[in-house]
Every structure is written in C-alpha cells, then in structure tokens.
Short mmCIF file of C-alpha atoms and ligand atoms in Angstrom, two decimals:
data_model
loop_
_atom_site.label_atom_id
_atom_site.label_comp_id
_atom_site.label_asym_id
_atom_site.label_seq_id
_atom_site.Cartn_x
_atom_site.Cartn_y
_atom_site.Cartn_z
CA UNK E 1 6.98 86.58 -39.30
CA UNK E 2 10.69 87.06 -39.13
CA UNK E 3 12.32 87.73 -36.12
CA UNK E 4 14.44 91.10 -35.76
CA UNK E 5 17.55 89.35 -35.11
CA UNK E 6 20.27 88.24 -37.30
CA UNK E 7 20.85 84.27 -37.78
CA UNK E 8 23.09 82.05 -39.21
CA UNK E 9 23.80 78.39 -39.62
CA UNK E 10 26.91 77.36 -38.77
CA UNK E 11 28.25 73.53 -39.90
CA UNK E 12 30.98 72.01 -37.72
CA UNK E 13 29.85 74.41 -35.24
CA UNK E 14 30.51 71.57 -32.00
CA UNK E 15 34.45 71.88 -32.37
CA UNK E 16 37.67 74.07 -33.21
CA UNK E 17 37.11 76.96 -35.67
CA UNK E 18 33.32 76.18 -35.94
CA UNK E 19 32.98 76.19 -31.93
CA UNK E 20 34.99 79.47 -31.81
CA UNK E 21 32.81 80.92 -34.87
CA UNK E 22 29.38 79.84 -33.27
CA UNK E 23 30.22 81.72 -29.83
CA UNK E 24 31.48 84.76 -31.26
CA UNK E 25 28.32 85.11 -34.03
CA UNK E 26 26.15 84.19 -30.74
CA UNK E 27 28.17 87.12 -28.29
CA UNK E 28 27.77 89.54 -31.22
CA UNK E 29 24.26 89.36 -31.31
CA UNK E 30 23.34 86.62 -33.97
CA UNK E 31 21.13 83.44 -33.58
CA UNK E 32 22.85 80.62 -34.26
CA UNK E 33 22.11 77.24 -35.59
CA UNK E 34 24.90 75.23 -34.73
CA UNK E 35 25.47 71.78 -36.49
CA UNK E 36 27.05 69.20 -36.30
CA UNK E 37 27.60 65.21 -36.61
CA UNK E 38 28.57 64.83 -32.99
CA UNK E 39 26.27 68.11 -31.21
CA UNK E 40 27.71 69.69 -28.58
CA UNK E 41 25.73 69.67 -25.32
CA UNK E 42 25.59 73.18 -24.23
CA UNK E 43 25.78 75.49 -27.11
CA UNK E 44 27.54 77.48 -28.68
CA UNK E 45 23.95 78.34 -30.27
CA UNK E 46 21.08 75.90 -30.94
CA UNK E 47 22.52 72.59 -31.63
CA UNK E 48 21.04 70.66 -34.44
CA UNK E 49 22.53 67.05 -35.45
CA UNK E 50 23.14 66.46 -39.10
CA UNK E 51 25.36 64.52 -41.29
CA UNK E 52 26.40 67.01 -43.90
CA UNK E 53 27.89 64.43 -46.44
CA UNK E 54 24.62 63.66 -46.94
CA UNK E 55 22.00 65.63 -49.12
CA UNK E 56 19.16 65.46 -46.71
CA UNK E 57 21.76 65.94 -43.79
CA UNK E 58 22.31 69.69 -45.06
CA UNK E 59 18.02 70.02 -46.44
CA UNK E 60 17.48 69.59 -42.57
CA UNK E 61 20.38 72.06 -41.59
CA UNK E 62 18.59 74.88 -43.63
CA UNK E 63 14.96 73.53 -42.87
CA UNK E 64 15.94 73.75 -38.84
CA UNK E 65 17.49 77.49 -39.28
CA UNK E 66 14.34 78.41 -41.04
CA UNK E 67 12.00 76.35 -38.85
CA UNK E 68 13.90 77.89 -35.79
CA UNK E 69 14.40 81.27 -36.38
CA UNK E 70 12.23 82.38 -39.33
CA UNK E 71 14.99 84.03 -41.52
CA UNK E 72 18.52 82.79 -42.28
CA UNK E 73 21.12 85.84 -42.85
CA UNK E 74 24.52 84.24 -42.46
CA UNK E 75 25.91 80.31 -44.13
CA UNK E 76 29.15 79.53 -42.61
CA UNK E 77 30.26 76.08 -44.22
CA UNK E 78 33.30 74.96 -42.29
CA UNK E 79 32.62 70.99 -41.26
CA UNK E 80 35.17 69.29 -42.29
CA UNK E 81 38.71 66.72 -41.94
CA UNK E 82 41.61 66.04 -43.01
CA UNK E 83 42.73 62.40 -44.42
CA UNK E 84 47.01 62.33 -45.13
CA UNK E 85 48.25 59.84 -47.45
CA UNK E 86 50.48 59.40 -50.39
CA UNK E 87 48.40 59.07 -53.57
CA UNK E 88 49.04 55.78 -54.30
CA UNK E 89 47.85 54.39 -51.22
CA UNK E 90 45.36 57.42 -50.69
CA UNK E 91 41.72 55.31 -50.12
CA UNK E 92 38.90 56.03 -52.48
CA UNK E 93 36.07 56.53 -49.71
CA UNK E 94 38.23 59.24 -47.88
CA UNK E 95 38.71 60.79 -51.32
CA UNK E 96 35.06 60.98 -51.83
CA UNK E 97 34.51 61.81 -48.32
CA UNK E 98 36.27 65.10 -48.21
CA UNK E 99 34.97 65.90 -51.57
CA UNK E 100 31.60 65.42 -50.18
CA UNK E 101 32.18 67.35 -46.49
CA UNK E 102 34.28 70.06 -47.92
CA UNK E 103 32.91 70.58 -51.17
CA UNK E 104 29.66 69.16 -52.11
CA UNK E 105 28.21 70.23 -48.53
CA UNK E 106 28.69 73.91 -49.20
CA UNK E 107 27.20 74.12 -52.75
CA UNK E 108 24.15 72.09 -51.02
CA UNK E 109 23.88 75.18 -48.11
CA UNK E 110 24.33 77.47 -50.65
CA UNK E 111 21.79 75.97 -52.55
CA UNK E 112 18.99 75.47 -50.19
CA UNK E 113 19.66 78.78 -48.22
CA UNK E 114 20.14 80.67 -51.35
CA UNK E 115 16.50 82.61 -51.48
CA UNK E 116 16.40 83.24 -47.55
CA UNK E 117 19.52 84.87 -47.96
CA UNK E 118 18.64 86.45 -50.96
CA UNK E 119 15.42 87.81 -48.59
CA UNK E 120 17.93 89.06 -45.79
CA UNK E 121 18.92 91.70 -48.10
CA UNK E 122 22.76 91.54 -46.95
CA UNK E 123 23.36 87.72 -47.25
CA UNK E 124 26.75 86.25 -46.13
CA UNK E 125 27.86 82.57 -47.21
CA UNK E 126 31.41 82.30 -45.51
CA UNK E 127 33.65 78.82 -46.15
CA UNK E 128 35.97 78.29 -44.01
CA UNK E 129 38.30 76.83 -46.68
CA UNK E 130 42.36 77.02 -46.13
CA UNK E 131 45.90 78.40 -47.22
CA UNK E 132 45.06 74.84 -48.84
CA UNK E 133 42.34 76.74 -51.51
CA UNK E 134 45.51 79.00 -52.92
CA UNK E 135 48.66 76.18 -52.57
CA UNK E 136 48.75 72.33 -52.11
CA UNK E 137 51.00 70.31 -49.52
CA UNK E 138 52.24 66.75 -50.14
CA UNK E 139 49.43 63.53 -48.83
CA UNK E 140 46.59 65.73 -49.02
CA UNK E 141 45.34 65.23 -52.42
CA UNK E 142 41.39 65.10 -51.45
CA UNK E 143 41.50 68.33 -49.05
CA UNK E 144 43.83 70.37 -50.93
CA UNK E 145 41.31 69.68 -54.33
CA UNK E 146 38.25 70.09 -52.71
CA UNK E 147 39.59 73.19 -51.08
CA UNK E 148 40.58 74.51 -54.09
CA UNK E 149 37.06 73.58 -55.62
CA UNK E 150 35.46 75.50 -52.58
CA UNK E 151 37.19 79.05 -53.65
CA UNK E 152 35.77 78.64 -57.01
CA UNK E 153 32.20 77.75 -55.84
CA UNK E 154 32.50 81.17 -53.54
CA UNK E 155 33.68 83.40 -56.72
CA UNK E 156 31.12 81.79 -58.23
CA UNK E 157 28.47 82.55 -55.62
CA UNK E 158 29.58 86.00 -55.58
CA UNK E 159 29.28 86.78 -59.38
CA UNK E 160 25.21 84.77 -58.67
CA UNK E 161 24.58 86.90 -55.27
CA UNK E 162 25.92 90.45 -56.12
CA UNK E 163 22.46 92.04 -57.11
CA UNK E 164 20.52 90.31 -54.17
CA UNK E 165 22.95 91.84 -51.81
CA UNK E 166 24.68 88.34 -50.94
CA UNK E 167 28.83 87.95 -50.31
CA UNK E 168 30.60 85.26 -50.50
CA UNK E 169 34.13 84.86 -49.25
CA UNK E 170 36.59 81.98 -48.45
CA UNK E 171 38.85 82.33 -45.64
CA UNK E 172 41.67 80.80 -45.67
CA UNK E 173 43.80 80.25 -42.88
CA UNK E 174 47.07 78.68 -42.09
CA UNK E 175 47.26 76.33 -39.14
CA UNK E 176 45.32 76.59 -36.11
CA UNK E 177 45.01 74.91 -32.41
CA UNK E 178 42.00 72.77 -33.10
CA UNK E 179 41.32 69.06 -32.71
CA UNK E 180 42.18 68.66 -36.44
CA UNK E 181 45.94 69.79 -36.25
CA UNK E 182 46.36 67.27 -33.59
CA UNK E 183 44.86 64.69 -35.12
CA UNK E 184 47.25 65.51 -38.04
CA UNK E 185 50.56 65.67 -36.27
CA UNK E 186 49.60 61.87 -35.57
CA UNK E 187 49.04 61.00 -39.01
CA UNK E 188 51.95 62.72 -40.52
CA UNK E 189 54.14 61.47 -38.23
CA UNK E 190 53.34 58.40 -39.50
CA UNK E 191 53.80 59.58 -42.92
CA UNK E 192 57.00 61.08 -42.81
CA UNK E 193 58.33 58.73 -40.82
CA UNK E 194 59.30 61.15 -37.83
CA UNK E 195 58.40 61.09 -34.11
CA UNK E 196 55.28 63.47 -33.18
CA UNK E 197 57.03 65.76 -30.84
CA UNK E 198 59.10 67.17 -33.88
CA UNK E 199 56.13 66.97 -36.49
CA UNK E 200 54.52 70.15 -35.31
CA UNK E 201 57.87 72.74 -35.49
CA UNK E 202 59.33 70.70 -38.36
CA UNK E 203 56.51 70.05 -40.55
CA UNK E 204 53.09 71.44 -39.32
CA UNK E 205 54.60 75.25 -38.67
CA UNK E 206 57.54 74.86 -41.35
CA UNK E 207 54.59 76.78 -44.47
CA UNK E 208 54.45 79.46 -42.11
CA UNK E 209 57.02 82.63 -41.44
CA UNK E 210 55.79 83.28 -38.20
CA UNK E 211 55.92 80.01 -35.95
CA UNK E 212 52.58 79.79 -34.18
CA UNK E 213 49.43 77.99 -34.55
CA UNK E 214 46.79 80.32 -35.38
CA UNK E 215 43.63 80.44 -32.51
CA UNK E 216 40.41 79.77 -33.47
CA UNK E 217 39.00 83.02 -31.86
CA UNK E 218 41.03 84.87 -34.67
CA UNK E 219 39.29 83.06 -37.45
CA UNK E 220 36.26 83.91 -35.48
CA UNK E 221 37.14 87.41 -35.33
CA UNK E 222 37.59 87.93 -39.23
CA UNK E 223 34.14 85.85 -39.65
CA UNK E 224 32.92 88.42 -37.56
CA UNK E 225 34.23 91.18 -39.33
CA UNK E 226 32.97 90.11 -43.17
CA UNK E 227 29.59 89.23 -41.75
CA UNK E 228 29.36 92.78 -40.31
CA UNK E 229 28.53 96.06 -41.90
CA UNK E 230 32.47 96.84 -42.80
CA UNK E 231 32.57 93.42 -44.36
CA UNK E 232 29.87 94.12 -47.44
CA UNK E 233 32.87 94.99 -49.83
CA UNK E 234 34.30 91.15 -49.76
CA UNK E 235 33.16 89.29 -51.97
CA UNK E 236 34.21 86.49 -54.39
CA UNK E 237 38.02 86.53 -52.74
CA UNK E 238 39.94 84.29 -50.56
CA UNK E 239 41.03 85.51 -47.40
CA UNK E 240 44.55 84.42 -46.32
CA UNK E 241 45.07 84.24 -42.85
CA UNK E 242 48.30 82.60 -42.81
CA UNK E 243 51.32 83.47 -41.04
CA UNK E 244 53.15 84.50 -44.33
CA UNK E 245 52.61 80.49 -45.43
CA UNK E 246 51.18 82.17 -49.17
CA UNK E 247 54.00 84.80 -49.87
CA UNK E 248 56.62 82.77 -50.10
P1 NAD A 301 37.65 70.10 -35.96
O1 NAD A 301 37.96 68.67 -36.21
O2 NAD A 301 38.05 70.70 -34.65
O3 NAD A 301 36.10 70.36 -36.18
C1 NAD A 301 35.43 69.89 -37.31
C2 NAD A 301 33.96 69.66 -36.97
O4 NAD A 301 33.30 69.23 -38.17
C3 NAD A 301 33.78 68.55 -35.91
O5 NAD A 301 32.97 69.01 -34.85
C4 NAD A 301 33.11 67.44 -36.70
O6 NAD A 301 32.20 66.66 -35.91
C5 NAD A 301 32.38 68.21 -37.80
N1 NAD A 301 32.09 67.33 -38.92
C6 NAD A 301 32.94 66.52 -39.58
N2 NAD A 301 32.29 65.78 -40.49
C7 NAD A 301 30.98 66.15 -40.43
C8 NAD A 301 29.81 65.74 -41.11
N3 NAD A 301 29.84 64.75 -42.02
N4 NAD A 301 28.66 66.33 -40.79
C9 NAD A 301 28.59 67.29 -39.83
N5 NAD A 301 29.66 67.71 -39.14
C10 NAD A 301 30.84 67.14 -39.43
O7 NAD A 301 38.32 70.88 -37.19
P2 NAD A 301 38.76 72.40 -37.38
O8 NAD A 301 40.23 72.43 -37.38
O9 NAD A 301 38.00 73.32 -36.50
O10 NAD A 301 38.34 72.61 -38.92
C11 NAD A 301 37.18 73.32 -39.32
C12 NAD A 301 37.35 73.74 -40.77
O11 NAD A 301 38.49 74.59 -40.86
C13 NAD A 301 37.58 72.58 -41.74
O12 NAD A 301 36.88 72.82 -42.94
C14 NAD A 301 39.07 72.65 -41.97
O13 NAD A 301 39.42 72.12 -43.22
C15 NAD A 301 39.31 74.14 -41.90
N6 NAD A 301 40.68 74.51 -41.61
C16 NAD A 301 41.30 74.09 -40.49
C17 NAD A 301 42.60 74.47 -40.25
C18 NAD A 301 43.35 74.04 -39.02
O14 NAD A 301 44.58 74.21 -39.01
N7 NAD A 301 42.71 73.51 -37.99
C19 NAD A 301 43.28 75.29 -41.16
C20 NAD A 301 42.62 75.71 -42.30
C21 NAD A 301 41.31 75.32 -42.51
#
C-alpha cells in the first residue's frame, strides 16, 4: 500500500545542488531517495548507490524509490559534470560521458518512473539543466549540447504528462558555489591560459550582471516551489535562474 507521504528520487543527491535539493525536499516533508555514485554517509534522505550512466544504474534508482517507499511523486535528474576543452582536442569518452549523465540518464528516470508518477496524480520530473540549455559558452561542447537536449526532452515530457497530471520543467541556473564550479575554475584556467585566482571574477562570473555565485539552497528553494501546489502551472519551460547571464 502506498504510504501517505510524498517521495522523490533525487540523482546527484550526495553533493552541491543535489545535496541542497535532497535536504530541503526532506525538511519540507518529502521522502527522499537520494543517489548517487559516491553516497553520502548521513543523508540528506535515504542514500542509494548507483551509476546513472548506466541503464541498470538508473532501473535500480527507480526500483529502490519504489521498493522503499511504495510510490514515487517527484524525479529530480541533476547528476552530472562538466569536462572543458577546445573541440579539437575535446576527448570522445567525456563527450559520450556527459551525453550519457546529463542526457540519456534523465530520459531513462523519466522512463522507468513514468507510470508511478503518472499514479501520483500530480507528478513532477525536474532537471536541473543550466543557463547552458538556452546559450552555449566556449570548451563546453558536450555539456552545453546535452543541456540543450535536456530542455527538449522536458517540453517533450510535458506535452506526454499533461493529462496524467505530470510537469516537467528545466531549471536553469547560472553559476553556483558547488564542488563543480571549483573544479572548473581549475580547468579553465588551464584553458585560457590565466592564473585561477582571476578565473572566477574574469571568466566564471563575467555571463552574469550581478557578480555572485548563486547558492545551492536557492536552486533548492525554486525546486521546492515547482514541486509544490503553486508550482502545477510550470510545465514544459526552462527556468532561468541566472543573474541576468540570458538577457543580455
Ligand atoms: P557537484 O559536482 O557538486 O555534484 C554532482 C553530483 O553528481 C556528485 O555528487 C557526483 O558524484 C554525482 N554524479 C556524477 N556522475 C554520476 C553518475 N555517473 N552516477 C551517479 N551520480 C553521479 O555538481 P553541482 O554543481 O551540484 O551540479 C549538479 C547539476 O547542476 C549538474 O547537472 C550541473 O550540470 C548542474 N548545474 C550546475 C551549475 C553550477 O554552477 N554548479 C550551474 C548550472 C547547472
């Protein structure tokens, strides 16, 4: 029998925007799966290990949420990384990588969760995707395409889920303090030949008008919202969240 409470499956759930996502679903009052490659010990949520490039990696995500908690209500795909090179040099594994993490992993959730949230009666798939989905930046040929790929999978999932009840929304955020960004200021430093203490105000924050990292609690916060009652009218849009990066 299915429990009373909301649940949702988080993916990437052990770190940065996932981590922040997880704990917020969990404080509002939703059970939640949280996986990951690398688990965290110690929640957010129920950690489940899974390797979500794979196809049985994210079969055993939904199988656990189900097995766990008897009902699924909420996807949010937002596992993920970031790989910077030029695209001559850019390596074919990474390339398939990212397609596989950031785009091919969220059709699979969608997929295999589709009739339990169909059954939920107000179904939420949620990718985390990025100001990346709407524009591209130099070096990231594999995230910026998959990220565009993963908006039209969600309008696409919206059009599929509107008579069962089911949204399906992208949000798509500028930059924000998470493992991630750090990892790229290292790698485009390297790239654009500059020293790391000037990559983050001179290339990381120059896309956005307002010169802060975003914090992952406010993409939590908006996940929040469009999983909530007030958030039934989204559907089959991106969500910018970016510091003015998209009006320019
Ligand atoms: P992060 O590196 O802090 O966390 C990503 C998590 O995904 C990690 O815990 C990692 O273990 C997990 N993961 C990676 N590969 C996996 C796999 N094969 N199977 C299971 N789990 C896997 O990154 P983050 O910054 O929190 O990014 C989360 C999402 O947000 C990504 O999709 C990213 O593209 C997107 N995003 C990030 C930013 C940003 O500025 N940080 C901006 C826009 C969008």
């Amino acid at each position: 029998m299915a429990a009373d409470r909301r649940t949702a499956l988080v993916t990437g759930a052990a770190s940065g925007i996932g981590a922040a996502i997880a704990t917020r679903l969990e404080a509002d009052g939703i059970d939640v799966l949280a996986v990951d490659l690398q688990p965290a010990a110690g929640g957010p949520g129920t950690a489940f290990k899974a390797d979500l490039t794979t196809r049985e990696g994210n079969r055993a995500a939904v199988d656990a949420a189900l097995e766990r908690f008897g009902r699924l209500d909420v996807v949010v795909a937002n596992a993920g990384f970031q790989h910077v090179s030029p695209i001559a040099d850019f390596p074919e594994d990474r390339w398939d990588a990212l397609i596989a993490i950031l785009l091919t992993s969220p059709f699979l959730l969608a997929k295999y969760a589709w009739p339990a949230l169909a059954e939920s009666g107000s179904g939420r798939f949620i990718a985390v995707a990025s100001a990346h989905a709407l524009v591209a930046s130099p070096f990231k040929a594999g995230y910026v395409s998959a990220k565009h790929g993963v908006l039209g999978l969600v309008k696409t999932l919206a059009l599929e889920g509107a008579a069962a009840g089911i949204t399906a929304t992208a949000l798509c955020p500028g930059y924000v303090r998470t493992p991630l960004v750090e990892a790229q200021i290292t790698a485009q430093a390297a790239a654009h030949g500059l020293p790391a203490d000037r990559v983050l105000e001179e290339i990381i924050l120059a896309p956005h008008a307002v010169k802060r990292l975003i914090e992952p609690a406010e993409v939590a916060a908006m996940a929040a919202f469009l999983v909530g009652p007030d958030g039934a009218s989204f559907t089959g849009v991106a969500i910018p969240m970016d510091q003015g990066w998209t009006a320019r």
